[in-house]
Amino acid sequence: MTDSDSPRLRLEQYIAMRVKSKRTEQGLKIIDVARIAGLSQGMVSKIENAQVSTSLDTLSRLCDAIGLPISQLFTDYDRPEGTAQLTRAGEGMEVVRRGTEKGHTYQLLSYHRGKKKSYEPFLITMDDASEVFPTFSHPGQEFIYLLKGQIRYRHGNHLYDMGPGDALSFDAEIPHGPEELLEVPIQLLSIIHYDDH
């Protein structure tokens, strides 16, 4: 798992990205922008490829040519970075939960490092149709989305037949869990949201 390990763009890279994006959005070619701005094609190309630090005068002419007010050029540059967590396919943390000994594989797709977690997203795989599964009961709200296979899922006294693309959300304190695996392998996304209190 990676946690904001992509470095922040250098100012030149940020300018390059914004200028090129605006130019292409306007349907302009480098040759057109160079002519309108009174710059060489090579200079415009170098700016768009972050190969040069440019003067404010050059930058102002370039922005005028592509219809990007220079005041808007920097609007997002100092935006707080925030935190994001990227989990690549197959890199979720395998965790042991009730049911793992019963043919479930749980992959935790994100984890919160603080004192309090607000949600847990799991990718759950079940591949043994003959297994008898336990019922689960835990705090929070749960949302499941079936990606692959066919399952009969129990929540309280109700049974739900689910296929790929079906979703079910419910109060997780009410006993729930797989009743029958109708077509394996089954893969489902489970997101448990914990209440704030």
PDB file of N, CA, C and O in Angstrom, residues 36-92:
ATOM      1  N   ILE A  36       0.698  33.287 -32.025  1.00  0.00           N
ATOM      2  CA  ILE A  36      -0.148  34.254 -31.310  1.00  0.00           C
ATOM      3  C   ILE A  36       0.626  34.927 -30.162  1.00  0.00           C
ATOM      4  O   ILE A  36       0.506  36.123 -29.945  1.00  0.00           O
ATOM      5  N   ALA A  37       1.428  34.134 -29.454  1.00  0.00           N
ATOM      6  CA  ALA A  37       2.156  34.659 -28.287  1.00  0.00           C
ATOM      7  C   ALA A  37       3.452  35.369 -28.666  1.00  0.00           C
ATOM      8  O   ALA A  37       4.068  36.020 -27.825  1.00  0.00           O
ATOM      9  N   GLY A  38       3.885  35.220 -29.925  1.00  0.00           N
ATOM     10  CA  GLY A  38       5.146  35.819 -30.339  1.00  0.00           C
ATOM     11  C   GLY A  38       6.337  35.093 -29.737  1.00  0.00           C
ATOM     12  O   GLY A  38       7.352  35.704 -29.384  1.00  0.00           O
ATOM     13  N   LEU A  39       6.203  33.777 -29.596  1.00  0.00           N
ATOM     14  CA  LEU A  39       7.273  32.939 -29.044  1.00  0.00           C
ATOM     15  C   LEU A  39       7.686  31.905 -30.087  1.00  0.00           C
ATOM     16  O   LEU A  39       6.941  31.633 -31.020  1.00  0.00           O
ATOM     17  N   SER A  40       8.851  31.317 -29.893  1.00  0.00           N
ATOM     18  CA  SER A  40       9.257  30.254 -30.811  1.00  0.00           C
ATOM     19  C   SER A  40       8.516  28.971 -30.437  1.00  0.00           C
ATOM     20  O   SER A  40       8.130  28.773 -29.284  1.00  0.00           O
ATOM     21  N   GLN A  41       8.329  28.095 -31.437  1.00  0.00           N
ATOM     22  CA  GLN A  41       7.697  26.797 -31.174  1.00  0.00           C
ATOM     23  C   GLN A  41       8.505  26.016 -30.149  1.00  0.00           C
ATOM     24  O   GLN A  41       7.952  25.347 -29.286  1.00  0.00           O
ATOM     25  N   GLY A  42       9.826  26.118 -30.256  1.00  0.00           N
ATOM     26  CA  GLY A  42      10.715  25.411 -29.331  1.00  0.00           C
ATOM     27  C   GLY A  42      10.495  25.844 -27.898  1.00  0.00           C
ATOM     28  O   GLY A  42      10.480  25.011 -26.984  1.00  0.00           O
ATOM     29  N   MET A  43      10.289  27.164 -27.684  1.00  0.00           N
ATOM     30  CA  MET A  43      10.069  27.678 -26.328  1.00  0.00           C
ATOM     31  C   MET A  43       8.735  27.155 -25.773  1.00  0.00           C
ATOM     32  O   MET A  43       8.669  26.698 -24.642  1.00  0.00           O
ATOM     33  N   VAL A  44       7.685  27.187 -26.589  1.00  0.00           N
ATOM     34  CA  VAL A  44       6.376  26.684 -26.141  1.00  0.00           C
ATOM     35  C   VAL A  44       6.487  25.191 -25.800  1.00  0.00           C
ATOM     36  O   VAL A  44       5.994  24.737 -24.762  1.00  0.00           O
ATOM     37  N   SER A  45       7.172  24.450 -26.653  1.00  0.00           N
ATOM     38  CA  SER A  45       7.359  23.020 -26.417  1.00  0.00           C
ATOM     39  C   SER A  45       8.133  22.764 -25.122  1.00  0.00           C
ATOM     40  O   SER A  45       7.767  21.890 -24.331  1.00  0.00           O
ATOM     41  N   LYS A  46       9.190  23.547 -24.898  1.00  0.00           N
ATOM     42  CA  LYS A  46       9.983  23.373 -23.663  1.00  0.00           C
ATOM     43  C   LYS A  46       9.156  23.689 -22.419  1.00  0.00           C
ATOM     44  O   LYS A  46       9.279  23.012 -21.403  1.00  0.00           O
ATOM     45  N   ILE A  47       8.312  24.720 -22.504  1.00  0.00           N
ATOM     46  CA  ILE A  47       7.458  25.066 -21.359  1.00  0.00           C
ATOM     47  C   ILE A  47       6.479  23.922 -21.087  1.00  0.00           C
ATOM     48  O   ILE A  47       6.290  23.510 -19.949  1.00  0.00           O
ATOM     49  N   GLU A  48       5.882  23.391 -22.161  1.00  0.00           N
ATOM     50  CA  GLU A  48       4.905  22.303 -22.005  1.00  0.00           C
ATOM     51  C   GLU A  48       5.538  20.995 -21.539  1.00  0.00           C
ATOM     52  O   GLU A  48       4.840  20.107 -21.063  1.00  0.00           O
ATOM     53  N   ASN A  49       6.824  20.856 -21.701  1.00  0.00           N
ATOM     54  CA  ASN A  49       7.519  19.645 -21.261  1.00  0.00           C
ATOM     55  C   ASN A  49       8.352  19.863 -20.005  1.00  0.00           C
ATOM     56  O   ASN A  49       9.173  19.025 -19.642  1.00  0.00           O
ATOM     57  N   ALA A  50       8.127  21.020 -19.362  1.00  0.00           N
ATOM     58  CA  ALA A  50       8.797  21.363 -18.097  1.00  0.00           C
ATOM     59  C   ALA A  50      10.310  21.306 -18.223  1.00  0.00           C
ATOM     60  O   ALA A  50      11.005  20.889 -17.311  1.00  0.00           O
ATOM     61  N   GLN A  51      10.820  21.738 -19.383  1.00  0.00           N
ATOM     62  CA  GLN A  51      12.273  21.714 -19.599  1.00  0.00           C
ATOM     63  C   GLN A  51      12.904  23.072 -19.378  1.00  0.00           C
ATOM     64  O   GLN A  51      14.103  23.231 -19.569  1.00  0.00           O
ATOM     65  N   VAL A  52      12.091  24.061 -18.985  1.00  0.00           N
ATOM     66  CA  VAL A  52      12.623  25.406 -18.823  1.00  0.00           C
ATOM     67  C   VAL A  52      11.806  26.161 -17.780  1.00  0.00           C
ATOM     68  O   VAL A  52      10.605  25.947 -17.630  1.00  0.00           O
ATOM     69  N   SER A  53      12.482  27.009 -17.021  1.00  0.00           N
ATOM     70  CA  SER A  53      11.793  27.963 -16.150  1.00  0.00           C
ATOM     71  C   SER A  53      11.635  29.216 -16.986  1.00  0.00           C
ATOM     72  O   SER A  53      12.601  29.707 -17.569  1.00  0.00           O
ATOM     73  N   THR A  54      10.448  29.744 -17.027  1.00  0.00           N
ATOM     74  CA  THR A  54      10.176  30.861 -17.919  1.00  0.00           C
ATOM     75  C   THR A  54       9.933  32.155 -17.157  1.00  0.00           C
ATOM     76  O   THR A  54       9.576  32.129 -15.986  1.00  0.00           O
ATOM     77  N   SER A  55      10.131  33.283 -17.836  1.00  0.00           N
ATOM     78  CA  SER A  55       9.883  34.578 -17.202  1.00  0.00           C
ATOM     79  C   SER A  55       8.373  34.814 -17.108  1.00  0.00           C
ATOM     80  O   SER A  55       7.584  34.198 -17.838  1.00  0.00           O
ATOM     81  N   LEU A  56       7.981  35.720 -16.228  1.00  0.00           N
ATOM     82  CA  LEU A  56       6.565  36.045 -16.082  1.00  0.00           C
ATOM     83  C   LEU A  56       6.013  36.663 -17.364  1.00  0.00           C
ATOM     84  O   LEU A  56       4.872  36.422 -17.727  1.00  0.00           O
ATOM     85  N   ASP A  57       6.831  37.443 -18.055  1.00  0.00           N
ATOM     86  CA  ASP A  57       6.401  38.065 -19.307  1.00  0.00           C
ATOM     87  C   ASP A  57       6.053  36.980 -20.332  1.00  0.00           C
ATOM     88  O   ASP A  57       4.995  37.023 -20.966  1.00  0.00           O
ATOM     89  N   THR A  58       6.948  36.001 -20.501  1.00  0.00           N
ATOM     90  CA  THR A  58       6.716  34.907 -21.452  1.00  0.00           C
ATOM     91  C   THR A  58       5.481  34.118 -21.042  1.00  0.00           C
ATOM     92  O   THR A  58       4.634  33.787 -21.878  1.00  0.00           O
ATOM     93  N   LEU A  59       5.379  33.839 -19.759  1.00  0.00           N
ATOM     94  CA  LEU A  59       4.245  33.082 -19.242  1.00  0.00           C
ATOM     95  C   LEU A  59       2.938  33.840 -19.474  1.00  0.00           C
ATOM     96  O   LEU A  59       1.930  33.243 -19.874  1.00  0.00           O
ATOM     97  N   SER A  60       2.945  35.153 -19.269  1.00  0.00           N
ATOM     98  CA  SER A  60       1.766  35.978 -19.469  1.00  0.00           C
ATOM     99  C   SER A  60       1.330  35.954 -20.934  1.00  0.00           C
ATOM    100  O   SER A  60       0.137  35.809 -21.242  1.00  0.00           O
ATOM    101  N   ARG A  61       2.286  36.064 -21.857  1.00  0.00           N
ATOM    102  CA  ARG A  61       1.969  36.028 -23.287  1.00  0.00           C
ATOM    103  C   ARG A  61       1.407  34.661 -23.685  1.00  0.00           C
ATOM    104  O   ARG A  61       0.457  34.574 -24.470  1.00  0.00           O
ATOM    105  N   LEU A  62       2.011  33.621 -23.135  1.00  0.00           N
ATOM    106  CA  LEU A  62       1.554  32.263 -23.429  1.00  0.00           C
ATOM    107  C   LEU A  62       0.119  32.054 -22.914  1.00  0.00           C
ATOM    108  O   LEU A  62      -0.732  31.526 -23.627  1.00  0.00           O
ATOM    109  N   CYS A  63      -0.146  32.503 -21.688  1.00  0.00           N
ATOM    110  CA  CYS A  63      -1.485  32.364 -21.108  1.00  0.00           C
ATOM    111  C   CYS A  63      -2.521  33.154 -21.910  1.00  0.00           C
ATOM    112  O   CYS A  63      -3.629  32.666 -22.131  1.00  0.00           O
ATOM    113  N   ASP A  64      -2.160  34.353 -22.346  1.00  0.00           N
ATOM    114  CA  ASP A  64      -3.073  35.153 -23.182  1.00  0.00           C
ATOM    115  C   ASP A  64      -3.408  34.393 -24.465  1.00  0.00           C
ATOM    116  O   ASP A  64      -4.553  34.385 -24.910  1.00  0.00           O
ATOM    117  N   ALA A  65      -2.413  33.761 -25.055  1.00  0.00           N
ATOM    118  CA  ALA A  65      -2.600  33.065 -26.330  1.00  0.00           C
ATOM    119  C   ALA A  65      -3.542  31.867 -26.213  1.00  0.00           C
ATOM    120  O   ALA A  65      -4.259  31.541 -27.154  1.00  0.00           O
ATOM    121  N   ILE A  66      -3.561  31.227 -25.072  1.00  0.00           N
ATOM    122  CA  ILE A  66      -4.412  30.028 -24.914  1.00  0.00           C
ATOM    123  C   ILE A  66      -5.708  30.322 -24.146  1.00  0.00           C
ATOM    124  O   ILE A  66      -6.499  29.428 -23.892  1.00  0.00           O
ATOM    125  N   GLY A  67      -5.887  31.592 -23.753  1.00  0.00           N
ATOM    126  CA  GLY A  67      -7.120  31.970 -23.060  1.00  0.00           C
ATOM    127  C   GLY A  67      -7.178  31.510 -21.619  1.00  0.00           C
ATOM    128  O   GLY A  67      -8.239  31.164 -21.108  1.00  0.00           O
ATOM    129  N   LEU A  68      -6.031  31.499 -20.962  1.00  0.00           N
ATOM    130  CA  LEU A  68      -5.963  31.114 -19.551  1.00  0.00           C
ATOM    131  C   LEU A  68      -5.471  32.308 -18.749  1.00  0.00           C
ATOM    132  O   LEU A  68      -4.293  32.668 -18.844  1.00  0.00           O
ATOM    133  N   PRO A  69      -6.357  32.957 -17.978  1.00  0.00           N
ATOM    134  CA  PRO A  69      -5.886  34.087 -17.172  1.00  0.00           C
ATOM    135  C   PRO A  69      -4.745  33.637 -16.252  1.00  0.00           C
ATOM    136  O   PRO A  69      -4.833  32.584 -15.629  1.00  0.00           O
ATOM    137  N   ILE A  70      -3.690  34.429 -16.204  1.00  0.00           N
ATOM    138  CA  ILE A  70      -2.515  34.030 -15.411  1.00  0.00           C
ATOM    139  C   ILE A  70      -2.890  33.858 -13.940  1.00  0.00           C
ATOM    140  O   ILE A  70      -2.318  33.030 -13.237  1.00  0.00           O
ATOM    141  N   SER A  71      -3.909  34.593 -13.490  1.00  0.00           N
ATOM    142  CA  SER A  71      -4.352  34.448 -12.098  1.00  0.00           C
ATOM    143  C   SER A  71      -4.930  33.052 -11.852  1.00  0.00           C
ATOM    144  O   SER A  71      -4.845  32.535 -10.743  1.00  0.00           O
ATOM    145  N   GLN A  72      -5.502  32.439 -12.888  1.00  0.00           N
ATOM    146  CA  GLN A  72      -6.061  31.088 -12.743  1.00  0.00           C
ATOM    147  C   GLN A  72      -5.002  29.999 -12.902  1.00  0.00           C
ATOM    148  O   GLN A  72      -5.213  28.871 -12.483  1.00  0.00           O
ATOM    149  N   LEU A  73      -3.890  30.365 -13.491  1.00  0.00           N
ATOM    150  CA  LEU A  73      -2.835  29.375 -13.733  1.00  0.00           C
ATOM    151  C   LEU A  73      -2.393  28.698 -12.443  1.00  0.00           C
ATOM    152  O   LEU A  73      -2.140  27.512 -12.400  1.00  0.00           O
ATOM    153  N   PHE A  74      -2.319  29.469 -11.352  1.00  0.00           N
ATOM    154  CA  PHE A  74      -1.777  28.944 -10.101  1.00  0.00           C
ATOM    155  C   PHE A  74      -2.848  28.590  -9.061  1.00  0.00           C
ATOM    156  O   PHE A  74      -2.513  28.274  -7.936  1.00  0.00           O
ATOM    157  N   THR A  75      -4.121  28.619  -9.442  1.00  0.00           N
ATOM    158  CA  THR A  75      -5.176  28.443  -8.439  1.00  0.00           C
ATOM    159  C   THR A  75      -5.085  27.134  -7.657  1.00  0.00           C
ATOM    160  O   THR A  75      -5.388  27.112  -6.477  1.00  0.00           O
ATOM    161  N   ASP A  76      -4.681  26.047  -8.286  1.00  0.00           N
ATOM    162  CA  ASP A  76      -4.640  24.765  -7.581  1.00  0.00           C
ATOM    163  C   ASP A  76      -3.261  24.374  -7.067  1.00  0.00           C
ATOM    164  O   ASP A  76      -3.114  23.360  -6.400  1.00  0.00           O
ATOM    165  N   TYR A  77      -2.252  25.188  -7.357  1.00  0.00           N
ATOM    166  CA  TYR A  77      -0.893  24.767  -7.019  1.00  0.00           C
ATOM    167  C   TYR A  77      -0.664  24.637  -5.517  1.00  0.00           C
ATOM    168  O   TYR A  77      -0.032  23.698  -5.057  1.00  0.00           O
ATOM    169  N   ASP A  78      -1.184  25.554  -4.751  1.00  0.00           N
ATOM    170  CA  ASP A  78      -0.972  25.511  -3.297  1.00  0.00           C
ATOM    171  C   ASP A  78      -2.118  24.854  -2.542  1.00  0.00           C
ATOM    172  O   ASP A  78      -2.216  24.988  -1.336  1.00  0.00           O
ATOM    173  N   ARG A  79      -2.961  24.155  -3.254  1.00  0.00           N
ATOM    174  CA  ARG A  79      -4.079  23.469  -2.614  1.00  0.00           C
ATOM    175  C   ARG A  79      -3.516  22.430  -1.638  1.00  0.00           C
ATOM    176  O   ARG A  79      -2.543  21.751  -1.946  1.00  0.00           O
ATOM    177  N   PRO A  80      -4.133  22.316  -0.448  1.00  0.00           N
ATOM    178  CA  PRO A  80      -3.634  21.304   0.499  1.00  0.00           C
ATOM    179  C   PRO A  80      -3.611  19.925  -0.156  1.00  0.00           C
ATOM    180  O   PRO A  80      -4.518  19.573  -0.909  1.00  0.00           O
ATOM    181  N   GLU A  81      -2.564  19.187   0.144  1.00  0.00           N
ATOM    182  CA  GLU A  81      -2.393  17.891  -0.502  1.00  0.00           C
ATOM    183  C   GLU A  81      -3.355  16.836   0.003  1.00  0.00           C
ATOM    184  O   GLU A  81      -3.730  15.943  -0.729  1.00  0.00           O
ATOM    185  N   GLY A  82      -3.761  16.914   1.260  1.00  0.00           N
ATOM    186  CA  GLY A  82      -4.640  15.884   1.790  1.00  0.00           C
ATOM    187  C   GLY A  82      -3.903  14.557   1.841  1.00  0.00           C
ATOM    188  O   GLY A  82      -2.706  14.486   1.592  1.00  0.00           O
ATOM    189  N   THR A  83      -4.628  13.529   2.160  1.00  0.00           N
ATOM    190  CA  THR A  83      -4.000  12.214   2.176  1.00  0.00           C
ATOM    191  C   THR A  83      -4.861  11.264   1.368  1.00  0.00           C
ATOM    192  O   THR A  83      -6.080  11.328   1.426  1.00  0.00           O
ATOM    193  N   ALA A  84      -4.211  10.456   0.624  1.00  0.00           N
ATOM    194  CA  ALA A  84      -4.898   9.440  -0.162  1.00  0.00           C
ATOM    195  C   ALA A  84      -4.107   8.157  -0.017  1.00  0.00           C
ATOM    196  O   ALA A  84      -2.901   8.178   0.217  1.00  0.00           O
ATOM    197  N   GLN A  85      -4.793   7.062  -0.123  1.00  0.00           N
ATOM    198  CA  GLN A  85      -4.137   5.773   0.015  1.00  0.00           C
ATOM    199  C   GLN A  85      -4.460   4.938  -1.220  1.00  0.00           C
ATOM    200  O   GLN A  85      -5.621   4.658  -1.473  1.00  0.00           O
ATOM    201  N   LEU A  86      -3.441   4.592  -1.974  1.00  0.00           N
ATOM    202  CA  LEU A  86      -3.615   3.788  -3.182  1.00  0.00           C
ATOM    203  C   LEU A  86      -3.253   2.343  -2.860  1.00  0.00           C
ATOM    204  O   LEU A  86      -2.180   2.070  -2.335  1.00  0.00           O
ATOM    205  N   THR A  87      -4.168   1.442  -3.176  1.00  0.00           N
ATOM    206  CA  THR A  87      -3.906   0.016  -3.013  1.00  0.00           C
ATOM    207  C   THR A  87      -4.004  -0.603  -4.398  1.00  0.00           C
ATOM    208  O   THR A  87      -5.069  -0.599  -5.011  1.00  0.00           O
ATOM    209  N   ARG A  88      -2.899  -1.086  -4.903  1.00  0.00           N
ATOM    210  CA  ARG A  88      -2.874  -1.698  -6.235  1.00  0.00           C
ATOM    211  C   ARG A  88      -3.575  -3.062  -6.203  1.00  0.00           C
ATOM    212  O   ARG A  88      -3.659  -3.707  -5.160  1.00  0.00           O
ATOM    213  N   ALA A  89      -4.036  -3.477  -7.371  1.00  0.00           N
ATOM    214  CA  ALA A  89      -4.714  -4.770  -7.491  1.00  0.00           C
ATOM    215  C   ALA A  89      -3.852  -5.882  -6.906  1.00  0.00           C
ATOM    216  O   ALA A  89      -2.661  -5.968  -7.191  1.00  0.00           O
ATOM    217  N   GLY A  90      -4.457  -6.693  -6.053  1.00  0.00           N
ATOM    218  CA  GLY A  90      -3.756  -7.826  -5.453  1.00  0.00           C
ATOM    219  C   GLY A  90      -2.850  -7.477  -4.289  1.00  0.00           C
ATOM    220  O   GLY A  90      -2.216  -8.342  -3.703  1.00  0.00           O
ATOM    221  N   GLU A  91      -2.774  -6.168  -3.915  1.00  0.00           N
ATOM    222  CA  GLU A  91      -1.870  -5.762  -2.835  1.00  0.00           C
ATOM    223  C   GLU A  91      -2.588  -5.449  -1.534  1.00  0.00           C
ATOM    224  O   GLU A  91      -1.993  -4.896  -0.617  1.00  0.00           O
ATOM    225  N   GLY A  92      -3.879  -5.774  -1.446  1.00  0.00           N
ATOM    226  CA  GLY A  92      -4.589  -5.544  -0.192  1.00  0.00           C
ATOM    227  C   GLY A  92      -3.989  -6.414   0.901  1.00  0.00           C
ATOM    228  O   GLY A  92      -3.392  -7.452   0.639  1.00  0.00           O
TER     229      GLY A  92
END
